[in-house]
Coordinates of C-alpha atoms in Angstrom, one line a residue:
I2 CA 135.6 -35.7 -41.0
W3 CA 132.4 -35.6 -43.0
L4 CA 129.8 -33.1 -41.9
P5 CA 126.1 -33.2 -43.1
Y6 CA 125.0 -30.5 -45.4
K7 CA 123.1 -27.8 -43.6
K8 CA 120.2 -26.3 -45.5
R9 CA 120.3 -22.6 -46.0
K10 CA 117.6 -20.4 -44.4
I11 CA 116.8 -17.5 -46.7
E12 CA 115.1 -15.6 -43.8
S13 CA 118.3 -15.5 -41.8
E14 CA 120.2 -13.9 -44.7
H15 CA 118.0 -10.8 -44.5
R16 CA 117.9 -10.2 -48.3
V17 CA 116.0 -7.1 -49.3
F18 CA 114.5 -6.2 -52.7
N19 CA 116.3 -3.3 -54.4
T20 CA 113.9 -0.8 -56.0
E21 CA 116.3 -0.3 -58.9
W22 CA 115.5 -3.9 -60.1
T23 CA 112.0 -2.8 -61.0
N24 CA 113.3 -0.7 -64.0
K25 CA 116.2 -3.0 -64.7
Y26 CA 114.4 -6.4 -64.7
L27 CA 110.7 -5.4 -64.7
C28 CA 110.0 -6.9 -61.2
T29 CA 108.3 -5.6 -58.1
V30 CA 107.3 -6.6 -54.6
S31 CA 103.6 -7.7 -54.0
K32 CA 102.4 -9.1 -50.7
D33 CA 106.0 -9.7 -49.5
K34 CA 106.8 -11.7 -52.7
I35 CA 109.0 -10.9 -55.8
L36 CA 106.6 -10.7 -58.7
C37 CA 107.5 -10.5 -62.4
L38 CA 105.4 -7.7 -64.0
V39 CA 105.4 -9.4 -67.4
C40 CA 104.5 -13.0 -66.7
R41 CA 103.3 -12.6 -63.1
E42 CA 105.5 -15.4 -61.8
T43 CA 106.9 -15.2 -58.3
L44 CA 110.6 -15.6 -57.6
A45 CA 111.7 -17.2 -54.4
V46 CA 114.9 -15.3 -53.5
P47 CA 115.4 -11.5 -53.8
K48 CA 118.8 -12.0 -55.4
E49 CA 119.9 -10.0 -58.5
Y50 CA 121.3 -13.1 -60.2
N51 CA 118.0 -14.9 -60.0
L52 CA 116.0 -11.9 -61.3
R53 CA 118.5 -11.3 -64.2
R54 CA 118.4 -15.0 -65.2
H55 CA 114.6 -15.1 -65.2
F56 CA 114.4 -11.8 -67.1
E57 CA 116.9 -12.8 -69.8
T58 CA 115.6 -16.4 -70.1
K59 CA 111.9 -15.8 -70.1
H60 CA 111.7 -12.4 -71.7
P61 CA 114.7 -12.1 -74.1
N62 CA 112.9 -9.5 -76.3
L63 CA 112.4 -7.1 -73.4
A64 CA 116.0 -7.7 -72.3
K65 CA 117.2 -6.0 -75.5
L66 CA 115.4 -2.7 -74.6
N67 CA 117.6 0.3 -73.7
P68 CA 117.3 1.7 -70.1
N69 CA 114.9 4.5 -71.0
E70 CA 112.5 2.1 -72.7
K71 CA 112.7 -0.3 -69.8
I72 CA 111.7 2.6 -67.4
I73 CA 108.7 3.4 -69.6
K74 CA 107.7 -0.2 -69.8
A75 CA 108.1 -0.8 -66.1
A76 CA 105.9 2.2 -65.3
S77 CA 103.2 1.0 -67.6
L78 CA 103.3 -2.6 -66.1
V79 CA 103.2 -1.3 -62.5
K80 CA 100.2 0.9 -63.4
N81 CA 98.3 -2.1 -64.9
L82 CA 99.1 -4.3 -61.8
S83 CA 97.9 -1.5 -59.4
G84 CA 94.6 -1.2 -61.4
E85 CA 94.0 -4.9 -61.3
Q86 CA 94.6 -5.0 -57.5
Q87 CA 92.3 -2.1 -56.9
I88 CA 89.5 -3.9 -58.8
F89 CA 89.8 -7.0 -56.6
K90 CA 90.2 -4.8 -53.5
K91 CA 87.0 -2.8 -54.4
V92 CA 85.0 -6.0 -54.9
S93 CA 86.2 -7.4 -51.6
T94 CA 85.4 -4.2 -49.8
E95 CA 81.9 -4.1 -51.3
N96 CA 81.3 -7.7 -50.3
D97 CA 82.4 -7.1 -46.7
T98 CA 80.2 -4.0 -46.5
V99 CA 77.2 -5.9 -47.9
T100 CA 77.7 -8.6 -45.3
K101 CA 78.1 -6.1 -42.5
V102 CA 74.8 -4.4 -43.5
S103 CA 73.1 -7.8 -43.4
F104 CA 74.4 -8.4 -39.8
Q105 CA 73.3 -4.9 -38.7
I106 CA 69.7 -5.2 -40.2
S107 CA 69.4 -8.7 -38.7
K108 CA 70.3 -7.4 -35.3
E109 CA 67.7 -4.6 -35.5
I110 CA 65.1 -7.2 -36.6
A111 CA 65.8 -9.3 -33.4
A112 CA 65.9 -6.2 -31.1
A113 CA 62.5 -5.0 -32.5
G114 CA 60.9 -8.4 -31.9
K115 CA 60.2 -8.9 -35.6
C116 CA 59.8 -12.2 -37.5
F117 CA 62.8 -13.5 -39.4
P118 CA 61.0 -13.2 -42.8
E119 CA 60.8 -9.4 -42.2
G120 CA 64.3 -9.2 -43.7
E121 CA 62.9 -10.0 -47.2
F122 CA 60.2 -7.3 -46.8
L123 CA 62.9 -4.8 -45.7
K124 CA 65.0 -5.7 -48.8
K125 CA 62.0 -5.1 -51.1
C126 CA 61.5 -1.7 -49.5
M127 CA 65.2 -0.8 -49.9
L128 CA 65.2 -1.8 -53.6
I129 CA 62.1 0.3 -54.2
A130 CA 63.8 3.3 -52.6
V131 CA 67.2 2.8 -54.3
S132 CA 65.6 2.3 -57.7
E133 CA 64.1 5.8 -57.4
L134 CA 66.9 7.6 -55.6
C135 CA 70.1 6.1 -57.1
P136 CA 69.4 3.4 -59.7
E137 CA 73.1 2.9 -60.4
K138 CA 73.5 1.4 -56.9
R139 CA 70.7 -1.1 -57.2
G140 CA 73.1 -4.0 -57.8
I141 CA 74.9 -3.5 -54.5
F142 CA 71.6 -3.5 -52.6
E143 CA 70.5 -6.7 -54.4
N144 CA 73.5 -8.5 -52.9
V145 CA 72.4 -7.8 -49.3
S146 CA 71.4 -11.2 -47.9
L147 CA 68.2 -11.0 -45.9
S148 CA 66.4 -14.2 -46.5
R149 CA 64.6 -15.9 -43.6
M150 CA 67.4 -18.5 -43.1
T151 CA 70.1 -15.8 -43.5
V152 CA 68.6 -13.6 -40.8
Q153 CA 68.2 -16.6 -38.5
R154 CA 71.9 -17.5 -38.9
R155 CA 73.0 -13.8 -38.5
I156 CA 71.1 -13.5 -35.3
A157 CA 72.7 -16.8 -34.0
D158 CA 76.1 -15.5 -34.9
I159 CA 75.6 -12.2 -33.2
S160 CA 74.3 -13.9 -30.1
T161 CA 77.5 -16.1 -30.0
N162 CA 79.7 -13.0 -30.5
L163 CA 77.9 -11.2 -27.6
S164 CA 78.4 -14.4 -25.4
D165 CA 82.1 -14.4 -26.3
Q166 CA 82.4 -10.7 -25.4
L167 CA 80.7 -11.4 -22.0
K168 CA 83.0 -14.3 -21.3
Q169 CA 86.0 -12.0 -21.8
R170 CA 84.5 -9.3 -19.6
V171 CA 83.7 -11.9 -16.8
S172 CA 87.3 -12.9 -16.7
E173 CA 88.1 -9.3 -15.7
F174 CA 85.4 -9.0 -13.0
C175 CA 86.6 -8.4 -9.4
F176 CA 83.1 -9.4 -8.0
Y177 CA 79.7 -10.3 -9.5
S178 CA 76.2 -11.0 -8.5
L179 CA 73.3 -12.9 -10.1
A180 CA 69.6 -12.2 -10.6
M181 CA 67.3 -15.1 -11.3
D182 CA 63.6 -15.5 -12.1
E183 CA 61.4 -18.1 -13.7
S184 CA 58.3 -17.9 -15.8
T185 CA 56.4 -19.9 -18.5
D186 CA 56.1 -19.0 -22.1
L187 CA 53.2 -19.5 -24.5
K188 CA 53.9 -23.2 -24.8
D189 CA 54.0 -23.6 -21.0
T190 CA 57.8 -24.2 -21.0
A191 CA 59.4 -23.0 -17.8
Q192 CA 62.1 -20.4 -18.8
L193 CA 64.7 -19.6 -16.2
L194 CA 66.5 -16.3 -16.8
I195 CA 70.0 -15.8 -15.3
F196 CA 71.5 -12.3 -15.3
I197 CA 75.0 -11.4 -14.2
R198 CA 76.1 -8.0 -12.8
G199 CA 79.8 -7.7 -12.5
I200 CA 82.3 -4.9 -11.8
D201 CA 86.0 -4.6 -12.8
K202 CA 88.8 -2.7 -11.1
N203 CA 87.9 0.5 -13.0
F204 CA 84.3 0.4 -11.6
E205 CA 82.8 -0.4 -15.0
I206 CA 79.6 -2.3 -14.4
T207 CA 78.4 -5.0 -16.9
E208 CA 74.8 -6.2 -16.6
E209 CA 74.0 -8.9 -19.2
L210 CA 72.0 -12.1 -19.7
V211 CA 74.0 -15.2 -19.1
G212 CA 71.4 -17.6 -20.5
M213 CA 67.8 -18.6 -20.7
C214 CA 67.4 -22.2 -19.4
S215 CA 64.4 -24.1 -20.8
M216 CA 63.1 -26.5 -18.1
M217 CA 60.7 -29.1 -19.5
G218 CA 60.1 -30.9 -16.2
R219 CA 59.7 -29.8 -12.7
T220 CA 61.0 -26.5 -11.4
T221 CA 62.1 -27.3 -7.8
G222 CA 65.0 -25.7 -6.0
K223 CA 67.2 -28.6 -7.0
D224 CA 66.4 -28.3 -10.6
I225 CA 66.9 -24.6 -10.7
S226 CA 70.3 -24.8 -8.8
S227 CA 71.5 -27.5 -11.2
E228 CA 70.6 -25.3 -14.2
V229 CA 72.4 -22.3 -12.7
I230 CA 75.6 -24.3 -12.1
K231 CA 75.5 -25.8 -15.6
C232 CA 74.8 -22.5 -17.3
M233 CA 77.7 -20.7 -15.4
N234 CA 80.1 -23.4 -16.2
D235 CA 79.2 -24.0 -19.8
K236 CA 78.6 -20.5 -21.0
L237 CA 81.0 -18.4 -18.9
G238 CA 83.5 -21.0 -17.6
V239 CA 83.7 -19.3 -14.2
D240 CA 83.5 -20.6 -10.7
F241 CA 81.6 -19.0 -7.8
T242 CA 84.6 -17.6 -6.0
N243 CA 83.8 -14.0 -6.6
L244 CA 80.0 -14.4 -6.3
V245 CA 78.7 -11.8 -3.8
A246 CA 74.9 -12.0 -3.8
I247 CA 71.9 -13.5 -5.5
C248 CA 68.6 -11.6 -6.0
T249 CA 65.4 -13.6 -6.6
D250 CA 61.6 -12.9 -6.6
G251 CA 61.3 -14.6 -3.2
A252 CA 59.4 -17.7 -4.4
P253 CA 59.9 -20.8 -2.2
A254 CA 61.7 -22.7 -5.0
M255 CA 64.2 -19.9 -5.0
C256 CA 64.6 -19.0 -1.4
G257 CA 63.4 -22.1 0.5
K258 CA 65.3 -22.5 3.8
N259 CA 66.1 -26.2 3.2
V260 CA 65.8 -27.0 -0.5
G261 CA 65.6 -23.6 -2.1
A262 CA 67.8 -23.0 -5.1
V263 CA 70.0 -20.4 -3.3
T264 CA 70.4 -22.7 -0.3
L265 CA 71.6 -25.5 -2.5
L266 CA 73.9 -23.2 -4.3
E267 CA 75.4 -22.2 -1.0
E268 CA 76.0 -25.9 -0.2
F269 CA 77.6 -26.4 -3.6
I270 CA 79.9 -23.4 -3.1
G271 CA 80.7 -24.1 0.5
R272 CA 80.0 -20.7 2.0
Q273 CA 77.2 -18.2 2.7
I274 CA 75.9 -15.9 0.0
T275 CA 74.1 -12.6 0.5
K276 CA 70.4 -13.3 -0.5
H277 CA 68.2 -10.5 -1.6
H278 CA 64.4 -10.6 -2.1
C279 CA 63.7 -8.2 -5.0
I280 CA 62.9 -4.7 -3.5
I281 CA 60.2 -4.0 -6.1
H282 CA 58.4 -7.3 -5.4
Q283 CA 58.5 -6.5 -1.7
Q284 CA 57.1 -3.0 -2.3
V285 CA 54.2 -4.5 -4.3
L286 CA 53.6 -7.0 -1.5
C287 CA 53.5 -4.1 1.0
S288 CA 50.8 -2.4 -1.0
K289 CA 48.5 -5.4 -0.6
V290 CA 48.1 -4.7 3.1
L291 CA 45.6 -2.0 2.1
K292 CA 42.2 -3.7 2.4
F293 CA 40.1 -1.9 -0.3
E294 CA 38.7 -4.9 -2.2
H295 CA 35.2 -3.4 -1.8
V296 CA 36.5 -0.5 -4.0
M297 CA 38.6 -2.4 -6.5
S298 CA 36.0 -5.1 -7.1
V299 CA 33.4 -2.6 -8.2
V300 CA 35.8 -0.7 -10.3
V301 CA 36.9 -3.8 -12.1
S302 CA 33.3 -5.0 -12.6
I303 CA 32.3 -1.7 -14.2
V304 CA 35.4 -1.6 -16.5
N305 CA 34.8 -5.2 -17.6
L306 CA 31.1 -4.5 -18.2
I307 CA 31.8 -1.6 -20.5
R308 CA 34.8 -3.1 -22.3
S309 CA 33.8 -6.7 -22.6
R310 CA 31.1 -6.1 -25.3
G311 CA 32.1 -4.5 -28.5
L312 CA 28.8 -2.6 -29.0
K313 CA 28.8 -1.2 -25.5
H314 CA 32.4 -0.3 -25.7
R315 CA 31.9 1.6 -29.0
T316 CA 28.9 3.4 -27.6
F317 CA 30.8 4.4 -24.4
R318 CA 33.7 5.8 -26.4
A319 CA 31.3 7.8 -28.6
F320 CA 29.5 9.0 -25.4
L321 CA 32.8 10.2 -24.0
E322 CA 33.6 12.1 -27.2
G323 CA 30.2 13.8 -27.1
E324 CA 30.6 14.7 -23.5
D325 CA 34.1 16.2 -24.2
A326 CA 35.5 14.0 -21.4
E327 CA 39.1 14.4 -20.1
C328 CA 40.0 10.8 -21.3
S329 CA 38.9 8.8 -24.3
D330 CA 38.5 5.3 -22.7
L331 CA 38.8 3.1 -19.6
I332 CA 41.8 0.8 -18.9
Y333 CA 41.7 -2.9 -18.1
H334 CA 43.1 -4.0 -14.8
T335 CA 45.9 -6.6 -14.9
E336 CA 46.8 -8.0 -11.5
V337 CA 50.4 -9.0 -12.4
R338 CA 51.4 -5.6 -13.7
W339 CA 52.9 -3.4 -10.9
L340 CA 51.4 -0.1 -12.0
S341 CA 48.0 -1.3 -13.3
R342 CA 45.9 -0.8 -10.2
G343 CA 46.9 2.9 -9.7
R344 CA 46.5 3.8 -13.4
V345 CA 43.1 2.0 -13.6
L346 CA 41.9 4.0 -10.5
Q347 CA 43.2 7.3 -11.8
R348 CA 41.4 6.8 -15.1
F349 CA 38.2 5.7 -13.4
V350 CA 38.1 8.7 -11.1
A351 CA 38.7 11.0 -14.0
L352 CA 35.7 9.6 -15.9
K353 CA 33.5 8.8 -12.8
E354 CA 30.8 11.3 -13.6
E355 CA 30.6 10.2 -17.3
I356 CA 30.5 6.5 -16.2
A357 CA 27.6 7.1 -13.8
K358 CA 25.7 9.0 -16.4
F359 CA 26.3 6.2 -19.0
L360 CA 25.2 3.4 -16.7
E361 CA 22.1 5.1 -15.1
N362 CA 19.7 3.7 -17.8
G363 CA 21.4 0.3 -18.1
P364 CA 20.1 -3.0 -16.9
I365 CA 22.9 -3.5 -14.3
K366 CA 23.0 -1.1 -11.4
F367 CA 25.9 -0.1 -9.3
P368 CA 24.6 1.7 -6.2
E369 CA 28.2 2.2 -4.9
L370 CA 28.6 5.0 -7.4
E371 CA 26.1 7.0 -5.4
N372 CA 27.3 5.9 -2.0
E373 CA 29.2 8.7 -0.3
S374 CA 31.4 6.4 1.9
W375 CA 32.4 4.3 -1.0
N376 CA 33.3 7.3 -3.1
Q377 CA 35.5 8.6 -0.2
D378 CA 37.3 5.3 -0.1
L379 CA 37.8 5.4 -3.8
F380 CA 39.4 8.9 -3.7
F381 CA 41.8 7.9 -0.9
F382 CA 42.7 4.6 -2.6
C383 CA 43.4 6.4 -5.8
D384 CA 45.7 8.9 -4.1
I385 CA 47.7 6.4 -2.0
T386 CA 48.2 4.0 -5.0
A387 CA 49.5 7.0 -7.0
H388 CA 52.2 7.5 -4.3
L389 CA 53.0 3.8 -4.4
N390 CA 53.3 3.9 -8.2
D391 CA 55.7 6.8 -7.9
L392 CA 57.9 4.7 -5.6
N393 CA 57.7 1.7 -8.0
I394 CA 58.7 3.8 -11.0
Q395 CA 61.6 5.2 -9.0
L396 CA 62.8 1.6 -8.2
Q397 CA 62.6 0.5 -11.8
G398 CA 65.4 0.6 -14.4
K399 CA 68.7 -1.1 -15.2
N400 CA 72.0 -0.4 -13.4
Q401 CA 70.3 0.7 -10.2
L402 CA 72.6 0.7 -7.1
I403 CA 71.1 -1.1 -4.1
F404 CA 71.8 1.7 -1.6
Q405 CA 70.0 4.2 -3.9
M406 CA 67.0 1.9 -4.0
C407 CA 67.1 1.5 -0.2
A408 CA 67.3 5.2 0.2
A409 CA 64.2 5.6 -2.0
V410 CA 62.3 3.2 0.2
K411 CA 63.6 4.9 3.4
A412 CA 62.4 8.3 2.0
F413 CA 58.9 6.8 1.2
K414 CA 58.6 5.5 4.8
M415 CA 59.3 9.0 6.0
K416 CA 56.6 10.3 3.6
L417 CA 54.2 7.8 5.0
K418 CA 54.8 9.0 8.6
L419 CA 54.2 12.6 7.4
F420 CA 51.0 11.5 5.7
R421 CA 49.8 9.8 8.9
S422 CA 50.6 12.8 11.0
Q423 CA 48.8 15.2 8.6
L424 CA 45.8 13.0 8.1
S425 CA 45.4 12.7 11.9
K426 CA 45.1 16.5 11.9
G427 CA 42.6 16.5 9.0
E428 CA 45.1 17.8 6.5
M429 CA 44.9 16.3 2.9
C430 CA 47.4 18.5 1.0
H431 CA 49.2 15.4 -0.3
F432 CA 46.0 13.7 -1.3
P433 CA 44.8 15.9 -4.2
T434 CA 41.8 13.7 -5.2
C435 CA 40.5 13.6 -1.6
A436 CA 41.1 17.4 -1.2
Q437 CA 39.2 18.1 -4.4
N438 CA 36.2 15.8 -3.9
I439 CA 35.7 15.5 -0.1
P440 CA 34.1 18.5 1.7
Q441 CA 36.4 20.4 4.1
N442 CA 34.3 19.7 7.1
K443 CA 34.8 15.9 6.8
H444 CA 38.6 16.0 6.5
A445 CA 39.2 15.6 10.2
E446 CA 36.8 12.6 10.6
L447 CA 38.1 10.8 7.5
G448 CA 41.7 11.7 8.2
E449 CA 41.6 9.6 11.4
K450 CA 40.1 6.7 9.5
Y451 CA 42.7 6.8 6.7
A452 CA 45.6 7.4 9.1
K453 CA 45.0 3.9 10.3
H454 CA 45.5 2.5 6.8
I455 CA 48.7 4.5 6.5
N456 CA 49.8 3.1 9.8
L457 CA 49.3 -0.5 8.3
L458 CA 51.5 0.5 5.4
I459 CA 54.2 1.8 7.7
E460 CA 54.2 -1.4 9.8
E461 CA 54.4 -3.6 6.7
F462 CA 57.3 -1.5 5.2
D463 CA 59.1 -1.7 8.5
R464 CA 58.7 -5.4 8.7
R465 CA 60.0 -6.0 5.1
F466 CA 62.6 -3.3 4.8
T467 CA 64.3 -3.1 8.1
L468 CA 68.0 -3.8 7.5
S469 CA 70.4 -5.2 10.1
K470 CA 72.7 -2.6 11.7
D471 CA 75.8 -3.9 9.9
D472 CA 74.1 -3.8 6.5
D473 CA 72.7 -0.3 7.1
I474 CA 76.2 1.0 8.1
Q475 CA 77.8 -0.7 5.1
L476 CA 75.4 0.9 2.6
K477 CA 75.7 4.3 4.4
L478 CA 79.5 4.0 4.3
I479 CA 79.6 3.4 0.5
E480 CA 77.0 6.1 -0.3
D481 CA 78.7 8.7 2.0
P482 CA 81.9 7.6 3.7
F483 CA 82.3 11.1 5.2
S484 CA 79.1 10.9 7.4
V485 CA 79.7 7.6 9.2
D486 CA 81.3 7.2 12.6
P487 CA 84.6 5.3 12.1
E488 CA 83.9 3.3 15.3
E489 CA 80.7 1.8 13.8
V490 CA 82.5 0.2 10.8
T491 CA 84.5 -3.0 10.8
Q492 CA 88.0 -2.9 12.2
D493 CA 89.7 -3.4 8.9
L494 CA 88.0 -0.2 7.6
Q495 CA 88.3 2.1 10.6
L496 CA 91.8 3.5 9.8
E497 CA 91.0 4.0 6.1
V498 CA 87.8 5.8 6.9
I499 CA 89.6 8.2 9.3
E500 CA 92.3 8.9 6.6
L501 CA 89.6 9.5 4.0
Q502 CA 87.5 11.8 6.2
C503 CA 90.5 14.0 7.0
S504 CA 91.3 14.5 3.3
A505 CA 89.9 17.8 1.9
V506 CA 90.8 16.7 -1.6
Y507 CA 88.7 13.5 -1.5
R508 CA 85.9 15.3 0.3
N509 CA 85.6 17.8 -2.6
K510 CA 85.9 15.0 -5.1
H511 CA 83.0 13.1 -3.4
R512 CA 80.9 16.3 -3.5
E513 CA 81.6 17.3 -7.1
S514 CA 81.8 13.9 -9.0
S515 CA 79.9 10.7 -9.3
L516 CA 80.4 7.8 -6.9
W517 CA 82.1 5.8 -9.7
D518 CA 84.6 8.6 -10.3
F519 CA 85.1 9.1 -6.6
Y520 CA 86.0 5.5 -5.9
K521 CA 88.1 5.2 -9.0
S522 CA 90.2 8.1 -7.8
L523 CA 91.1 6.5 -4.5
D524 CA 94.6 5.2 -3.9
D525 CA 94.6 1.4 -4.5
E526 CA 97.0 0.6 -1.7
K527 CA 96.0 3.2 0.9
Y528 CA 92.2 2.4 0.7
K529 CA 92.4 -1.2 -0.4
N530 CA 89.7 -2.6 2.0
L531 CA 87.3 0.3 1.3
I532 CA 87.6 -0.1 -2.4
E533 CA 86.9 -3.9 -2.0
V534 CA 83.7 -3.2 -0.1
A535 CA 82.6 -0.6 -2.6
L536 CA 83.2 -3.0 -5.5
K537 CA 81.1 -5.7 -3.8
T538 CA 78.3 -3.3 -3.0
F539 CA 78.2 -1.8 -6.6
S540 CA 77.9 -5.4 -8.0
I541 CA 74.7 -6.3 -6.1
F542 CA 71.3 -6.5 -7.9
G543 CA 68.7 -4.6 -5.9
S544 CA 65.8 -6.1 -7.9
T545 CA 64.8 -8.6 -10.6
Y546 CA 63.4 -5.8 -12.7
I547 CA 65.7 -6.8 -15.6
C548 CA 64.2 -10.3 -15.5
E549 CA 60.7 -9.0 -15.5
Q550 CA 61.5 -6.7 -18.4
T551 CA 63.0 -9.6 -20.4
F552 CA 59.9 -11.8 -19.8
S553 CA 57.9 -9.1 -21.4
I554 CA 60.2 -9.2 -24.4
M555 CA 59.9 -13.0 -24.4
N556 CA 56.1 -12.8 -24.5
M557 CA 56.2 -10.2 -27.3
N558 CA 58.4 -12.5 -29.4
K559 CA 56.9 -15.9 -28.7
N560 CA 53.3 -15.1 -29.4
K561 CA 50.5 -16.9 -31.1
Q562 CA 51.9 -16.1 -34.5
R563 CA 55.4 -17.3 -33.5
S564 CA 54.5 -20.2 -31.2
S565 CA 56.9 -22.6 -33.0
L566 CA 59.9 -20.4 -32.2
T567 CA 62.6 -22.8 -30.8
D568 CA 64.1 -22.2 -27.4
D569 CA 67.6 -21.6 -28.9
H570 CA 66.4 -19.0 -31.3
L571 CA 64.3 -17.4 -28.5
E572 CA 67.5 -17.2 -26.3
D573 CA 69.4 -15.6 -29.1
I574 CA 66.7 -12.9 -29.5
M575 CA 66.7 -12.3 -25.7
K576 CA 70.5 -11.8 -25.6
I577 CA 70.4 -9.3 -28.5
S578 CA 67.3 -7.5 -27.1
T579 CA 68.8 -7.0 -23.6
S580 CA 72.5 -6.6 -24.3
N581 CA 74.3 -3.2 -23.8
M582 CA 77.3 -4.5 -25.8
T583 CA 77.9 -3.8 -29.5
P584 CA 78.4 -6.8 -31.7
E585 CA 81.9 -7.0 -33.3
Y586 CA 80.7 -6.7 -36.9
D587 CA 84.2 -6.6 -38.5
K588 CA 85.0 -9.9 -36.8
L589 CA 81.7 -11.4 -37.8
V590 CA 82.2 -10.3 -41.4
A591 CA 85.8 -11.7 -41.5
E592 CA 84.3 -15.1 -40.7
K593 CA 81.7 -15.0 -43.4
R594 CA 81.6 -14.8 -47.2
C595 CA 78.9 -12.6 -48.8
N596 CA 76.4 -14.9 -50.5
I597 CA 74.0 -13.2 -52.9
S598 CA 70.5 -13.5 -51.6
H599 CA 68.2 -15.8 -53.5

């Protein structure tokens, strides 16, 4: 019977190169291949017969050498090969390092909001420094590519890498929430920011920009919801199964009852989503209940009068310097900035005497500066806005936990009740500007007046920040599970809470460590439901602060000098500027070749 010839597989024979063949046939192993040290040919099979035949056929003169001469010759050839390989390895390493430096500098250019051509300026500075400090290294620095187009490509590559990292992290999220806000840039293009806040099983929180969607047409709830769905699918490839909550600025297009973006997203997902109106925005809206326009309008008019004309402004600053004033200038009021009103008032009060003296001989008079009642309102308004600013600053920042923000608001409400009680008694110890500038005999009379304004604030805070009983218990449970009544929590948590409260080990752990470490230490099976509630709560955005901060970065980058910056490049810069992740430089370098900058 005839059988077909079966081709031999060299790999299956497990042939191994014998180190003795190096001195015998002047061969070695290089990158898993048999290499002749003399002619640099590669041999297919590590078999002595093949090596001997090649050696005697191609190099008959060397085959006549005695064993000692062959050993010396082999050592010399191995040394030469190693030297050549080191040269190529050194060049390759230098090229990779130069490319990595190019990526790192490009990243810093984007994070600092600098123009792409700044790379060429930085390179000139580096070459000046290296020429003086270490001239022998100038050639390496000249190879760093930092031209405008190179920096542009590097920033785009880094942005793509960060997006890939985020996509990998999102696949590990147990739960996540979104924060959305919309604003217009210098070219009146509506830019929708979508941030994601997710948490994995190890309670590691990731807070990153998913995308910046440029909306050229209308910005209705339908348009916004469509952009969100498209962005989540295209850039992250995730569904909305693990979505817990959405935080917005409270605009009708976002939170409208019938056609708001969140409502339409709920229809698309097929279930209810927890909706949060940004806590910071609500705090700012609460402060508007104070009716002191008669104070603020005069302050703004005086500031604008002094600062709007160059000559008057210069004269005023010179006047302050001559008077040895506490501050060197006034501050413009900007309505959209959360802290502006309080800071403008504080600076105005600090320079009030100098302002009155400066304006007394001017053509425009402000009789309010001499009015006792107006001044008293100014002092009170300055103090209460300072307290409101302190709360606002406390609520700002990334990675804030929602129950900590709610606790800060609750504490402020208690402070307001204390202020109301003390003002009713004529005590102004927590209103330093009033205590310093208002005579003691008028504290009781004015205290009653200003206590009514404090009461308006309390009512507005109660209206906006009163949580439902279930939400309040859930937040209290996650913040301090040892202080809640097990009967108040849901049935699936009651037994777990009792078990936890009876554990002295976990009680000490909760007291001595952070909440993240405490919940990570819980037994996954024993406290399964409690851990799930904690994961959901930790993933919720309490405010859209991160969106507001990013809009500031957007306006800093897309300014009058860079008005032609494309939306894609602007999005790349936003991702790099806001990301907490580190680009994978080694991976980026491996995908690139180092091109010498022109």
